[in-house]
Coordinates of C-alpha atoms in Angstrom, one line a residue:
X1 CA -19.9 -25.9 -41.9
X2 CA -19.9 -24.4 -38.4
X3 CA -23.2 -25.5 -37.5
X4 CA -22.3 -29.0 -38.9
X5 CA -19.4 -29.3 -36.8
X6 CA -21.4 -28.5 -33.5
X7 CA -24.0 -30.4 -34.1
X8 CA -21.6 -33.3 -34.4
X9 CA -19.5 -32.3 -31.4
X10 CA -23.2 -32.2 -29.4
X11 CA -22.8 -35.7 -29.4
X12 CA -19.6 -36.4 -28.2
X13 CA -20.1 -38.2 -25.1
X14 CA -17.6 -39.5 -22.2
X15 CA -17.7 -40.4 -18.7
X16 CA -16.4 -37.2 -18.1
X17 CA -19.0 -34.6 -19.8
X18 CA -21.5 -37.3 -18.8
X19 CA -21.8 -35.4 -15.3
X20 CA -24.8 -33.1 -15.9
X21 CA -23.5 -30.5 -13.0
X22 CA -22.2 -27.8 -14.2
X23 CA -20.5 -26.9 -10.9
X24 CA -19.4 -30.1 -10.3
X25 CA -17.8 -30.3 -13.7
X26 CA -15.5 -27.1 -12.7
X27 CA -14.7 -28.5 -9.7
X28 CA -13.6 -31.9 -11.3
X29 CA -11.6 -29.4 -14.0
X30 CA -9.9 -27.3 -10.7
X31 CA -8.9 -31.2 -9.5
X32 CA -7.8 -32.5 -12.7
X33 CA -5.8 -29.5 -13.8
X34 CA -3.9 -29.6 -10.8
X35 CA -3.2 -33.5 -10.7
X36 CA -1.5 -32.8 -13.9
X37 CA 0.4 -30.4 -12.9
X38 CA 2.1 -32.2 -10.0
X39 CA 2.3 -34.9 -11.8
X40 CA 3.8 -34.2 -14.8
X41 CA 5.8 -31.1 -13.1
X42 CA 9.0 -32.8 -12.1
X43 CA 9.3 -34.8 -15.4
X44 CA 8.9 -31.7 -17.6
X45 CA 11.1 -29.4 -15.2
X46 CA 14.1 -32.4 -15.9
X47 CA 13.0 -32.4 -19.2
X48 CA 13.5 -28.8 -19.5
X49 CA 16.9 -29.0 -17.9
X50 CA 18.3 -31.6 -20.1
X51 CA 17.1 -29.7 -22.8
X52 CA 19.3 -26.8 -21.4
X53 CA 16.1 -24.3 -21.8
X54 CA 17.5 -21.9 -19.5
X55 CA 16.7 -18.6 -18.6
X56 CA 18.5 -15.9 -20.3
X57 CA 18.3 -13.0 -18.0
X58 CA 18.2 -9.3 -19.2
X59 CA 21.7 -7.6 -18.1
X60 CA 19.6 -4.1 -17.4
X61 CA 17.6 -5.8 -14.9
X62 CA 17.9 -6.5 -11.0
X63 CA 21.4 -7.6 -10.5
X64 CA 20.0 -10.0 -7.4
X65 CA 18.4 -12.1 -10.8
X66 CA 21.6 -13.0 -12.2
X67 CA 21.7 -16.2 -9.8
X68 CA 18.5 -17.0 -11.3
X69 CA 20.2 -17.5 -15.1
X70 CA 19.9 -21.1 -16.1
X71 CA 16.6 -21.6 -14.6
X72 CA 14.3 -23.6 -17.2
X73 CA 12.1 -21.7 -18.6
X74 CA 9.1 -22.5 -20.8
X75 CA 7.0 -23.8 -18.0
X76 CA 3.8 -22.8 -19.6
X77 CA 3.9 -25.6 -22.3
X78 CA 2.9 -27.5 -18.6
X79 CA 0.4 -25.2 -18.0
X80 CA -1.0 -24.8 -21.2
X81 CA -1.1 -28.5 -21.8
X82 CA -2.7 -29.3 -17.9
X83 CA -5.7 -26.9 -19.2
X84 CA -6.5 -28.5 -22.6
X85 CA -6.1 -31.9 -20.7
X86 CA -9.1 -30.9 -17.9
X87 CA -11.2 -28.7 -20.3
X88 CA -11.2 -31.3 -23.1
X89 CA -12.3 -34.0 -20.6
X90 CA -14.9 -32.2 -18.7
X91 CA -16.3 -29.5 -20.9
X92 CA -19.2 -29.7 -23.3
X93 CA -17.0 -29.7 -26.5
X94 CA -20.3 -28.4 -28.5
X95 CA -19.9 -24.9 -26.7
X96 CA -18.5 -22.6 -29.8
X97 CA -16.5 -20.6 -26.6
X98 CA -14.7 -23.6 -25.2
X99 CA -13.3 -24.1 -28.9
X100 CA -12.0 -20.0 -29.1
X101 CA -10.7 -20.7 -25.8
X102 CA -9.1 -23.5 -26.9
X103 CA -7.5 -21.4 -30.1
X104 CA -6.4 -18.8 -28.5
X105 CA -4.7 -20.6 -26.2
X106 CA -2.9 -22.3 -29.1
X107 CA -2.1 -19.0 -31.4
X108 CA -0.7 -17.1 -28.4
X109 CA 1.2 -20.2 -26.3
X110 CA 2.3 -20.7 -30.0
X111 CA 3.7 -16.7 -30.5
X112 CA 5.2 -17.1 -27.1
X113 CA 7.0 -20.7 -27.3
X114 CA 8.4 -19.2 -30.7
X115 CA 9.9 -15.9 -28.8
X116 CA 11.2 -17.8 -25.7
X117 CA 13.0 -20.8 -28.0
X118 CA 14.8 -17.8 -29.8
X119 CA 15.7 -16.4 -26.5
X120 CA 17.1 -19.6 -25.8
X121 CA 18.6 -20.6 -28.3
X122 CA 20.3 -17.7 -29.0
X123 CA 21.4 -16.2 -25.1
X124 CA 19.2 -13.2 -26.0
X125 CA 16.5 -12.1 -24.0
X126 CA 15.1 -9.9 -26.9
X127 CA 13.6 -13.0 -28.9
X128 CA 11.1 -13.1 -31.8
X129 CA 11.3 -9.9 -34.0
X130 CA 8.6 -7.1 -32.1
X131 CA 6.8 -7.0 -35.6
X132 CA 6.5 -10.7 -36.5
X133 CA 5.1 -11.0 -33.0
X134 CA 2.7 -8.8 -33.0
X135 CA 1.5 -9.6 -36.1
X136 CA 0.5 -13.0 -34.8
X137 CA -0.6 -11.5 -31.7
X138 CA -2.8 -9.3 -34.0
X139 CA -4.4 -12.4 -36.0
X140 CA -5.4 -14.3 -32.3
X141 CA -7.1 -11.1 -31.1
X142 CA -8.6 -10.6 -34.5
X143 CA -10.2 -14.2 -34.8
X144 CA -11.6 -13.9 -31.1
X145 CA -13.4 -10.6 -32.0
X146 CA -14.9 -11.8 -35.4
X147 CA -15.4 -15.2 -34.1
X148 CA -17.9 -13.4 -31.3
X149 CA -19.4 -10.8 -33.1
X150 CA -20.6 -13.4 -36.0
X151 CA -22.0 -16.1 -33.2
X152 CA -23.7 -12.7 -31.7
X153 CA -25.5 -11.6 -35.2
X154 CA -26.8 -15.3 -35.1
X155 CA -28.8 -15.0 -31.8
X156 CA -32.6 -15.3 -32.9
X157 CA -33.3 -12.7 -30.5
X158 CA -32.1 -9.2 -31.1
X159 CA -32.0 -8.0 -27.5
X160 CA -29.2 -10.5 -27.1
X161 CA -27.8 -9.6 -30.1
X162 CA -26.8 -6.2 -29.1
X163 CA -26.0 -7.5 -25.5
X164 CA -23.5 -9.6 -26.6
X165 CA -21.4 -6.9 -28.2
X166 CA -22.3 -4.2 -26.0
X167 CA -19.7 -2.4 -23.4
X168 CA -21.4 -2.7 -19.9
X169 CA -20.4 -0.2 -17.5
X170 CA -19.8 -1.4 -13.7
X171 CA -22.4 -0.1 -10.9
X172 CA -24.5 1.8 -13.5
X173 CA -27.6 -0.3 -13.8
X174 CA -28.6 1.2 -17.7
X175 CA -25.7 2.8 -18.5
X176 CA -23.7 1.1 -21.5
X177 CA -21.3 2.1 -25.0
X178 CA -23.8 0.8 -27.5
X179 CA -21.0 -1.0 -29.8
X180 CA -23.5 -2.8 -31.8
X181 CA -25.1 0.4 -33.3
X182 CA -21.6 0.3 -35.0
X183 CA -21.6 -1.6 -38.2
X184 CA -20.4 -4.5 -39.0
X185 CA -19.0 -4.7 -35.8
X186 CA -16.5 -2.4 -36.3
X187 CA -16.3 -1.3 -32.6
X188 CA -16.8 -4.3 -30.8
X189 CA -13.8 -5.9 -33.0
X190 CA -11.3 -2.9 -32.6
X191 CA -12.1 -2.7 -28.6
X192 CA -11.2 -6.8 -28.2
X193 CA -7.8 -6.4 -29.8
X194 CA -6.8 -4.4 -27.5
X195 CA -8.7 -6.0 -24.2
X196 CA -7.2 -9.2 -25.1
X197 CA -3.1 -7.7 -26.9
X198 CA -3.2 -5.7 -24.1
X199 CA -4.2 -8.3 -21.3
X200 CA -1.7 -10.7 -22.7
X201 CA 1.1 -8.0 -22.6
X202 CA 0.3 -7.0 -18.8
X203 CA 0.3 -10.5 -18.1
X204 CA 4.0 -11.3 -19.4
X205 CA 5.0 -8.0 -18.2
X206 CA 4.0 -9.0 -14.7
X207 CA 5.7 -12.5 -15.5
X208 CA 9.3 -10.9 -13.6
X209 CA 9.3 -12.4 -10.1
X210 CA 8.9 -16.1 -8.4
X211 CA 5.1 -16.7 -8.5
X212 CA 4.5 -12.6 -8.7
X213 CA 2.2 -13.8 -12.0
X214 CA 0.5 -17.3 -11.6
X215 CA -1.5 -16.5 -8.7
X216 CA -3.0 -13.5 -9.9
X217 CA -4.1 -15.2 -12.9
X218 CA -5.5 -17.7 -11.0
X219 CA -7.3 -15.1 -8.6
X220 CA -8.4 -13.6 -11.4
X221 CA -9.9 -16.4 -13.4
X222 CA -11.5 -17.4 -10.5
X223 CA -13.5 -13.9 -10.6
X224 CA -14.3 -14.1 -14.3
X225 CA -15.6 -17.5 -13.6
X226 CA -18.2 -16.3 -11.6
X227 CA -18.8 -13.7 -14.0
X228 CA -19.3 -15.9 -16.5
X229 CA -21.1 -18.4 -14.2
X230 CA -24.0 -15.3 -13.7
X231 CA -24.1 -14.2 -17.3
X232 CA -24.7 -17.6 -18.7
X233 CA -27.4 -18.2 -16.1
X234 CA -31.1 -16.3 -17.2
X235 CA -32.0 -16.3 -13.1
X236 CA -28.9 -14.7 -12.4
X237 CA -28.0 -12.5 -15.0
X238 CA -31.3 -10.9 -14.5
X239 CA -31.1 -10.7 -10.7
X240 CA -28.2 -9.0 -10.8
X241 CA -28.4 -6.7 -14.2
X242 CA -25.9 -8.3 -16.5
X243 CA -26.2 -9.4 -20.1
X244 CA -27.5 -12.9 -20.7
X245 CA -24.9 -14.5 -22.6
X246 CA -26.1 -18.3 -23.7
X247 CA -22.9 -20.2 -24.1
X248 CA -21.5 -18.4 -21.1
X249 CA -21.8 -20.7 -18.6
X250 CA -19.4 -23.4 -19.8
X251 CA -16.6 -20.9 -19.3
X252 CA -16.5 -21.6 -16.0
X253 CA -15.2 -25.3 -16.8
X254 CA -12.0 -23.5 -18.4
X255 CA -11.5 -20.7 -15.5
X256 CA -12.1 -24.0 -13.1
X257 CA -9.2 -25.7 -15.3
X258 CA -6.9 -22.2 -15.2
X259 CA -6.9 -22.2 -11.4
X260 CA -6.3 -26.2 -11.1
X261 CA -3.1 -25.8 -14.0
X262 CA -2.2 -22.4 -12.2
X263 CA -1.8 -23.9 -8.5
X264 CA -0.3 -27.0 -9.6
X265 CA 2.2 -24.7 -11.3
X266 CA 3.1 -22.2 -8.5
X267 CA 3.9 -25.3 -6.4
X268 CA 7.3 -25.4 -8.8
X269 CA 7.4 -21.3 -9.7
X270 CA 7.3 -21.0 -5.8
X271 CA 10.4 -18.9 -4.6
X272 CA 12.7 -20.4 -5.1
X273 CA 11.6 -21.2 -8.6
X274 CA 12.3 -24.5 -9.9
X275 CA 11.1 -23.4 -13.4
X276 CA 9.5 -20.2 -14.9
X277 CA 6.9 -20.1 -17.3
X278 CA 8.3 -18.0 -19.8
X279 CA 6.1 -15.8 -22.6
X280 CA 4.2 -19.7 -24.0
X281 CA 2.8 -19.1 -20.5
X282 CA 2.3 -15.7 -19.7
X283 CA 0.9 -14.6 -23.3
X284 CA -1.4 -17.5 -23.2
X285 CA -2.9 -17.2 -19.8
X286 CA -3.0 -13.1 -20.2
X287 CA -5.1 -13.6 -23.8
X288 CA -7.3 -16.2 -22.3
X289 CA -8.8 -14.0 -19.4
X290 CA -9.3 -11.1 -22.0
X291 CA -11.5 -13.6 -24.2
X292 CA -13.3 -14.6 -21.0
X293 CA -14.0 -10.7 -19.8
X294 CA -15.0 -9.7 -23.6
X295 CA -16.8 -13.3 -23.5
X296 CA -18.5 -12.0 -19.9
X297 CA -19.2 -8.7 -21.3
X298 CA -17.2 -7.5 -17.7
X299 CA -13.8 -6.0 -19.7
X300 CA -14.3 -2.8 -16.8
X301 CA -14.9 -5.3 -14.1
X302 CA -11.6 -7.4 -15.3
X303 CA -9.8 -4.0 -15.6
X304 CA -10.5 -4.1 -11.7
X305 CA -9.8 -7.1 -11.0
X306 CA -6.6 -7.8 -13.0
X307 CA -5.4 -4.1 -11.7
X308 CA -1.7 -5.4 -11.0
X309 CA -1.4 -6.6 -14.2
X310 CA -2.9 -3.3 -15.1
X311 CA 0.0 -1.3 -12.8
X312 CA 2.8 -3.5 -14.5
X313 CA 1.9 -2.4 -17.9
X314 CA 1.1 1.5 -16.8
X315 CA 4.4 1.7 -15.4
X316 CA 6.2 0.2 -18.7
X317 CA 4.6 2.7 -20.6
X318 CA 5.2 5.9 -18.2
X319 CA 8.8 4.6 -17.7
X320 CA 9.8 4.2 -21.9
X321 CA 7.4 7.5 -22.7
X322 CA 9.3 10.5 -20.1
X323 CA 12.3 8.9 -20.5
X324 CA 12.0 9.5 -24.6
X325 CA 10.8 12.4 -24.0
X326 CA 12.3 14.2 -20.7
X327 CA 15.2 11.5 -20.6
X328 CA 14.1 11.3 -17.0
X329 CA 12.4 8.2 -15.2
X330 CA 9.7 7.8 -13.4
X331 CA 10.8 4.9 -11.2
X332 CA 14.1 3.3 -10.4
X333 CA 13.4 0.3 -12.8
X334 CA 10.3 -0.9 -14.8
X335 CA 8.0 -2.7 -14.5
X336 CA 6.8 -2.2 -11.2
X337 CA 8.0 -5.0 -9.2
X338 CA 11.5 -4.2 -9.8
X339 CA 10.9 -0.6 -8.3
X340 CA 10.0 -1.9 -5.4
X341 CA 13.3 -4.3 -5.4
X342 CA 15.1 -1.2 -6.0
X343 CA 14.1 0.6 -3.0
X344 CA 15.3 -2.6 -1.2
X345 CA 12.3 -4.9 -0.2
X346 CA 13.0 -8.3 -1.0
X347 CA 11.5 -10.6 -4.0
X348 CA 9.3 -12.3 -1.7
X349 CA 8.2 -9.5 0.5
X350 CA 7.2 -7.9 -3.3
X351 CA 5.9 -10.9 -4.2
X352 CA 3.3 -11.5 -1.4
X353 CA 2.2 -7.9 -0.7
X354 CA 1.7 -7.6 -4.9
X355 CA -0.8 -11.0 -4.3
X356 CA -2.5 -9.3 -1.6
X357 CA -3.3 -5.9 -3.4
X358 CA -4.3 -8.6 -6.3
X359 CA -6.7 -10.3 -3.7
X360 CA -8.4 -7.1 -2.7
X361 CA -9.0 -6.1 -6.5
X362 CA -10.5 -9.1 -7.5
X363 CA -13.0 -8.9 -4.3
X364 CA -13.9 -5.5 -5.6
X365 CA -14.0 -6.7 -9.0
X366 CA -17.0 -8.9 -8.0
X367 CA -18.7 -6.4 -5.9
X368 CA -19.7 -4.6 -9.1
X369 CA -22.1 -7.5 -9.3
X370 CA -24.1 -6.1 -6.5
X371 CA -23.3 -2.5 -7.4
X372 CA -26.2 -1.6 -9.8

């Protein structure tokens, strides 16, 4: 059935996936993605408003973020909707990780527009039920792991095979966690739930400030493209030591449609925000770079690169963990960035000086590349 369907997608044909460039084609994603998004920005932002999908803001938090109550929220459905807009039009739709991409983007914008329209609707910032979310979180994560370990057991050569599932270990040239000796997979499954649960759970987590996110993600997806764009190219992936993974290269049409949907975004989530993006955003986009790092075989190299989103969540769980059992804190207020608004910088000084530490990560993300 699978191989039927691609085999009938391998002849969809457009204008737009006409252009044989793959480069080009990322470029025209970056360009289309953000075209949407100013476009279509003010009209959902009004939308939003009239809908009255404000922002219900936690009473434990910042007391400087009670002005920002009201605020629509649910910004990501723009987001999410700019991305499947410029990947659909520009990427080869007979690439079998285009279409997880494309799901997981669905399952978890889905889990996250459920838990922000019960926020909203009831004034509760607690929303959907831990379990019942996490549940579905579970199922996405799930479907990505057997999804890639059953396109890697059809690769007709078995060197690939094992490099697709594989943990590769950053500056060590041979060094690597054989997961495929495991059977059925077993390994390479459990070890992408938690890459992607927990990447969409730093993300969110991260999701606190005006803009503190979005332009990480972007950053970031940015670095996994190039990742992506070397491991799905045989010259590169053997000039530089990485695992040849054959429908790898198309990925980079999705990063170039994350970064285009992402920019066009933070021209809105900009402080002052005009609009959040709520968890439909912040799960989604968090889930998506996880796929494309397990996708990459680079899951150390995104740990790098997405290291703020790493700090965020590290800080959650140091915070809730000596306080249960010390009943003392760690910092002033979790996550991170509100720390720091504790100790009296500003939101925006936080804000920028979070995006440059996120700049210098990803740079040394992709020096791994060159490290072996």
């Amino acid at each position: 059935m699978l191989v039927w369907l691609f085999e009938w997608l391998g002849q969809y044909y457009s204008p737009f996936t006409a252009v044989s460039s793959l480069t080009l084609r990322a470029l025209l994603a970056v360009i289309t993605a953000l075209g949407f998004s100013l476009v279509f920005g003010g009209r959902v932002i009004r939308h939003l408003r009239t809908l009255k999908y404000g922002q219900a803001i936690r009473d434990d938090g910042p007391q400087s973020h009670l002005v920002k109550t009201g605020t629509p929220t649910m910004g990501g459905v723009l987001i999410l909707s700019a991305i499947g807009v410029s990947t659909l039009l520009w990427a080869r739709l007979n690439n079998p990780y285009v279409w997880i991409l494309m799901v997981v983007m669905i399952i978890f914008g889905a889990v996250g527009w459920a838990d922000d329209w019960l926020k909203i609707k009831y004034k509760n910032p607690t929303g959907l039920i831990a379990r019942k979310k996490y549940f579905w979180l579970s199922i996405g994560a799930l479907f990505v792991g057997g999804s890639l370990y059953y396109i890697a057991t059809q690769q007709p050569d078995m060197a690939t095979t094992r490099e697709m599932q594989d943990l590769l270990l950053p500056v060590f040239k041979n060094w690597i966690i054989p997961f495929s000796a495991v059977p059925f997979g077993i390994a390479f499954i459990v070890f992408t739930y938690f890459v992607i649960n927990g990447a969409s759970n730093a993300v969110n987590l991260t999701d606190g400030l005006d803009g503190l996110a979005i332009l990480p993600v972007v950053l970031v997806a940015a670095g996994l493209g190039a990742m992506a764009y070397v491991s799905g190219d045989v010259r590169f992936s053997e000039y530089l030591s990485v695992p040849y993974i054959p429908y790898n290269s198309e990925v980079i049409v999705v990063c170039g449609s994350m970064i285009g949907a992402g920019l066009g975004f933070l021209w809105f989530n900009a402080h002052p925000a005009q609009v959040f993006m709520g968890d439909v955003g912040a799960l989604a986009l968090g889930a998506m770079l996880g796929t494309i790092a397990v996708m990459s075989r680079q899951e150390i190299a995104f740990a790098i690169m997405g290291g703020l989103f790493v700090a965020e969540a590290v800080s959650v769980i140091l915070q809730v963990g000596s306080y249960k059992l010390r009943k003392k804190r760690v910092f002033r207020m979790a996550p991170l960035h509100h720390h720091f608004e504790e100790i009296g910088w500003k939101e925006t000084q936080v804000v920028v000086r979070f995006w440059i530490i996120a700049i210098v990560l990803v740079v040394l993300g992709l020096m791994t590349l060159k490290l072996r």
